[in-house]
mmCIF file of C-alpha atoms in Angstrom:
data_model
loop_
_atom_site.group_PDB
_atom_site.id
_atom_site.type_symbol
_atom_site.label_atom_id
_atom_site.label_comp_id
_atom_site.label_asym_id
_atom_site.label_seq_id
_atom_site.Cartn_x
_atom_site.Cartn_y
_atom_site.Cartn_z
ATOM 1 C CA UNK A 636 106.270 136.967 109.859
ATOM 2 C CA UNK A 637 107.980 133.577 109.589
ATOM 3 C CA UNK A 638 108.962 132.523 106.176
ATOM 4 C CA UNK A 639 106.682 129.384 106.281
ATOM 5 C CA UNK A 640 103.246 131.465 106.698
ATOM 6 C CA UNK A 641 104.262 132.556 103.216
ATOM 7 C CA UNK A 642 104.243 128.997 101.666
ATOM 8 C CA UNK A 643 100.589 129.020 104.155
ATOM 9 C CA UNK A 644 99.235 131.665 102.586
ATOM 10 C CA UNK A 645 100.616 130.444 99.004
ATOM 11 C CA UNK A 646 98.903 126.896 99.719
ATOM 12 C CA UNK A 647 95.718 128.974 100.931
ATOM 13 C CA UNK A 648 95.569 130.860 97.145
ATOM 14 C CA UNK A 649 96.126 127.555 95.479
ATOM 15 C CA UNK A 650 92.853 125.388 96.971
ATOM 16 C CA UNK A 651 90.700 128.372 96.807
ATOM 17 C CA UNK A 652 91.718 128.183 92.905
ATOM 18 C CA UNK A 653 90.202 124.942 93.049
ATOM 19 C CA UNK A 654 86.736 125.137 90.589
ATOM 20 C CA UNK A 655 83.441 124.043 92.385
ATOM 21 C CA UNK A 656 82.636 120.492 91.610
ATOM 22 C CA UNK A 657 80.870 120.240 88.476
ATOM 23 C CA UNK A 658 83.459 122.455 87.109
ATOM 24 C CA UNK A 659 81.642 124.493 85.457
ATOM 25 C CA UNK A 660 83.821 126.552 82.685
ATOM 26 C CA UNK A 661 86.608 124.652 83.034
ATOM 27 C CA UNK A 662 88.301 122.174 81.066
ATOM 28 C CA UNK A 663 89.701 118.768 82.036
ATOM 29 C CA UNK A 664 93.251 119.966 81.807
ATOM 30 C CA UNK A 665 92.490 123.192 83.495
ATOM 31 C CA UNK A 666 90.697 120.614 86.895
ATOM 32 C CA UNK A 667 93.930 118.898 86.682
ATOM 33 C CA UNK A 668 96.136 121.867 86.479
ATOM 34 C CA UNK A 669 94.732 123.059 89.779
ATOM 35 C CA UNK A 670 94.848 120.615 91.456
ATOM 36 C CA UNK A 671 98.412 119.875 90.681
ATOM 37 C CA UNK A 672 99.544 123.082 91.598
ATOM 38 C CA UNK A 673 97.641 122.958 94.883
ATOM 39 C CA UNK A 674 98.962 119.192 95.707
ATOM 40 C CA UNK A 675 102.733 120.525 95.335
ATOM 41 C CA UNK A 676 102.214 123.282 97.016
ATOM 42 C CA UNK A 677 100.768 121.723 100.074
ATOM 43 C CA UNK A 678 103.460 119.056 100.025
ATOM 44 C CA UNK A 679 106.294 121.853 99.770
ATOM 45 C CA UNK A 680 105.022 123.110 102.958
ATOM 46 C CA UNK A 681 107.088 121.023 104.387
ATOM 47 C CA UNK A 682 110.055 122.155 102.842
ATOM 48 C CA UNK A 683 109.928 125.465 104.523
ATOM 49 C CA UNK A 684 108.638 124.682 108.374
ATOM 50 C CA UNK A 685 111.736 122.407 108.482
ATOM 51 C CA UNK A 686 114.076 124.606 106.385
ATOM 52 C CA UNK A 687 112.695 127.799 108.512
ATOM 53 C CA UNK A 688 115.381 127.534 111.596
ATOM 54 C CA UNK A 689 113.464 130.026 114.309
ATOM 55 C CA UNK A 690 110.714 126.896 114.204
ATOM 56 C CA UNK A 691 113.169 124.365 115.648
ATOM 57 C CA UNK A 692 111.056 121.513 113.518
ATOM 58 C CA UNK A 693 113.685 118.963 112.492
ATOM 59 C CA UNK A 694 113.649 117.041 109.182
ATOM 60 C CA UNK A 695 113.331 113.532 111.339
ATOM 61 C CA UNK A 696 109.657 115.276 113.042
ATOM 62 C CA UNK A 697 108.811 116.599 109.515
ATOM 63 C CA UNK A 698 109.895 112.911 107.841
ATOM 64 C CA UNK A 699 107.697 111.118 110.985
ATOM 65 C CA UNK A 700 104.471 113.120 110.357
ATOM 66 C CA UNK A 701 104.690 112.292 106.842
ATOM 67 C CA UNK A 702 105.251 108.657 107.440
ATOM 68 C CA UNK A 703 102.235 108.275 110.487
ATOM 69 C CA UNK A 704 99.602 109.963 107.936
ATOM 70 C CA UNK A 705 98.342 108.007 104.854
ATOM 71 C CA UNK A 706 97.057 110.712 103.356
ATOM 72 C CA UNK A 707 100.264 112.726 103.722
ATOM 73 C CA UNK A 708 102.131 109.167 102.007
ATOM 74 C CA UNK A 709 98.978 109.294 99.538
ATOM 75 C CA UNK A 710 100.174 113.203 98.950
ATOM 76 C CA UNK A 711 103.791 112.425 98.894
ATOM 77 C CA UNK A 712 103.023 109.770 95.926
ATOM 78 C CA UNK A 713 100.887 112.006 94.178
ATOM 79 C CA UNK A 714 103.300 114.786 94.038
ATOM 80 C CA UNK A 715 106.701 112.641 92.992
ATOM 81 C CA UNK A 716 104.780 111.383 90.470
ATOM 82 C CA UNK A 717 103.971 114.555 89.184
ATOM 83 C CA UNK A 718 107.470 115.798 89.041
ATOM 84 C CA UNK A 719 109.176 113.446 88.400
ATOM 85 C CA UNK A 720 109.018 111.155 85.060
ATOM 86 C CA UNK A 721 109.914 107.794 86.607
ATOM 87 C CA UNK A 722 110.388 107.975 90.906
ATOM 88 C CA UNK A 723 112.337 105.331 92.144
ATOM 89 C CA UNK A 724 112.452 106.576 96.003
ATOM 90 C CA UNK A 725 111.941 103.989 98.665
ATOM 91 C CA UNK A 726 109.307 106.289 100.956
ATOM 92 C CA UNK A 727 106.873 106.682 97.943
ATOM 93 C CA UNK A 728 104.275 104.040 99.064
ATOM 94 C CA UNK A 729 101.960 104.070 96.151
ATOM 95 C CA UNK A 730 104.201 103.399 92.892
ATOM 96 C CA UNK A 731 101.567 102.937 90.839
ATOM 97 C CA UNK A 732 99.348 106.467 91.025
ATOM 98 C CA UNK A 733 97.250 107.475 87.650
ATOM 99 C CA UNK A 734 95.283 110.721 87.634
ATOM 100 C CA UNK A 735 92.233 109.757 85.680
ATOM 101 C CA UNK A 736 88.989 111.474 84.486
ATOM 102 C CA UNK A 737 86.041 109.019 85.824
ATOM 103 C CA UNK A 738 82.982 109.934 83.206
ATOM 104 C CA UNK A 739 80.420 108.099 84.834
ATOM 105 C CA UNK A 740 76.864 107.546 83.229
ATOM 106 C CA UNK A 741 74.372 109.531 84.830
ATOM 107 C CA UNK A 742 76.725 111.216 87.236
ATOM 108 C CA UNK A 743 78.884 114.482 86.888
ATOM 109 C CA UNK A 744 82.395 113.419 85.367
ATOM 110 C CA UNK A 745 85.432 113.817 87.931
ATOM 111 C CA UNK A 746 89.215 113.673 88.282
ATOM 112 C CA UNK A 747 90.093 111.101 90.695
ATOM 113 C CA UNK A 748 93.513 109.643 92.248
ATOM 114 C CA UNK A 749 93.585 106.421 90.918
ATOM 115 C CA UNK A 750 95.864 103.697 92.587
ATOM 116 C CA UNK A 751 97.260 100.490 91.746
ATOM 117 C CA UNK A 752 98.633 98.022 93.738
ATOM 118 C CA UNK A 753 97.210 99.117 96.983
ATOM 119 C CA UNK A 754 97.562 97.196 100.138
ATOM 120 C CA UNK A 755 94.766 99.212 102.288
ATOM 121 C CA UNK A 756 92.212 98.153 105.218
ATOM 122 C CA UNK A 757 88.545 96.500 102.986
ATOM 123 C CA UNK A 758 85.202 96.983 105.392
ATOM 124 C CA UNK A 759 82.898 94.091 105.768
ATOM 125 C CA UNK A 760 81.117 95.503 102.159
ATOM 126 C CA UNK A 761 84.380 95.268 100.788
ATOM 127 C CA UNK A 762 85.248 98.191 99.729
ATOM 128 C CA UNK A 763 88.620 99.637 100.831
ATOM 129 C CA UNK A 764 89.071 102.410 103.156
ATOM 130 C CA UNK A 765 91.843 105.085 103.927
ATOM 131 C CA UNK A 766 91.956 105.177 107.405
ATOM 132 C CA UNK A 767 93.554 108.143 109.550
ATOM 133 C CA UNK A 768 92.527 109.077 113.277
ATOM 134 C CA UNK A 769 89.173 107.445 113.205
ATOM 135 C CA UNK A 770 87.876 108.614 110.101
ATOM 136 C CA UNK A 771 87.354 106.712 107.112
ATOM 137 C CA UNK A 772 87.065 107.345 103.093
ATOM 138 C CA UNK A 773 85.367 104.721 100.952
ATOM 139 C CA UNK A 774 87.749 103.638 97.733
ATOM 140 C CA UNK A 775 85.710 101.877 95.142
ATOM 141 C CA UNK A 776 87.413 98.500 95.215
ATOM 142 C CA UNK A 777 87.428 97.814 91.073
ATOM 143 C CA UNK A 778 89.079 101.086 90.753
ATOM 144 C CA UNK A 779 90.671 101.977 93.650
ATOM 145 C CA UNK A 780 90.149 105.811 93.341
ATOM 146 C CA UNK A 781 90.099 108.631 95.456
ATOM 147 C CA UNK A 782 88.488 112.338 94.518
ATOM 148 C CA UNK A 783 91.416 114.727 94.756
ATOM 149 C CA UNK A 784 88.850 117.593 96.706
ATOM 150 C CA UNK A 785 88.491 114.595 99.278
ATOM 151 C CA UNK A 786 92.868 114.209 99.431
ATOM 152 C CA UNK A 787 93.402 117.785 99.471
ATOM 153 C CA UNK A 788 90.701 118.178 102.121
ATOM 154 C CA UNK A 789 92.231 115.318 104.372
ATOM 155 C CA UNK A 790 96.083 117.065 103.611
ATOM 156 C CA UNK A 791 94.691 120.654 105.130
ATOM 157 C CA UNK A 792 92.906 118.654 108.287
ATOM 158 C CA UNK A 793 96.753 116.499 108.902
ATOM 159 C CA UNK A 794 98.689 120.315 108.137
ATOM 160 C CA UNK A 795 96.339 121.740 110.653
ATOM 161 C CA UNK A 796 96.779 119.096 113.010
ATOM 162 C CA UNK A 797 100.739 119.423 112.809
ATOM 163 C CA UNK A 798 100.607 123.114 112.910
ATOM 164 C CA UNK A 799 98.616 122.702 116.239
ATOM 165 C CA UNK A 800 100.608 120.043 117.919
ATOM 166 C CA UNK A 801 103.860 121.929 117.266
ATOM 167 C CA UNK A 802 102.455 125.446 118.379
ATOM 168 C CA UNK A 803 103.030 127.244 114.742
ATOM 169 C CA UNK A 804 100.912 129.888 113.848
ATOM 170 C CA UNK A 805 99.116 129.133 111.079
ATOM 171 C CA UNK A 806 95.607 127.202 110.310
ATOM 172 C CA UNK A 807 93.448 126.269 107.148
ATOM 173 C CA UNK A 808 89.918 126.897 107.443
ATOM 174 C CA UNK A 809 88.100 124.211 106.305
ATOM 175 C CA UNK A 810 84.321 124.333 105.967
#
């Protein structure tokens, strides 16, 4: 097995570690904590299809992919900012991440991705959208957020993607 369907499997473990929404028996920190680990370890991929030589994947593919998918920037962002106290690294896109707790009247609280200083595409209702290959997510426009389940979600569809165009084994079932 190629070293890089370890860090598959390992990515795998972390979602599925993901509470249901609602979150039921779990604290805010403990959301967060998930989703952090599963947000680095998805990124880190990355580390170990280029770094894995019998792929042939070079750092300048690895580097485009990243660059051509917004959520992948988005994901890149999210992650430097987790690791790193202050990031000053010209690829990170969106400089200005928070991860928040939304508690919302009426509605079940939620962590969300929030982002300032975002230059992204507004529909005619003006709110702004994410857009990657067609498909769309809604931002709320006052807050600019994004759920992390609906990130991570979008990350696994762009890995599979990758992992398909460059004939790797490997695949994340998404349902």
């Amino acid at each position: 097995m190629s070293r890089y369907l370890e860090k598959v499997e390992q990515v795998v473990r972390s979602f599925k570690r993901i509470p249901p929404p609602g979150y039921p028996e779990s604290t805010k920190d403990d959301v967060w904590d998930f989703y952090r680990y599963f947000l680095q370890d998805a990124y880190h991929l990355k580390d170990w299809i280029v770094y894995d030589d019998s792929l042939g994947v070079s750092k300048k593919e690895m580097d485009a992919f990243i660059e051509g998918n917004i959520y992948m920037k988005l994901l890149q962002s999210v992650v430097t900012g987790i690791k790193h106290l202050k990031a000053n690294h010209k690829q990170i896109v969106f400089p200005n991440l928070v991860l928040t707790w939304v508690d919302e009247g009426g509605s079940e609280p939620s962590p969300a991705v929030s982002c300032g200083d975002l230059v992204l595409g507004i529909d005619e209702e003006g709110y702004f959208l994410l857009e990657e290959d067609s498909s769309t997510t809604r931002v709320e426009k006052q807050t600019k957020t994004v759920h992390p389940r609906v990130l991570s979600v979008k990350v696994l569809e762009a890995w599979n993607q990758f992992l398909k165009n460059h004939g790797l084994d490997g695949h994340f079932g998404l349902s």
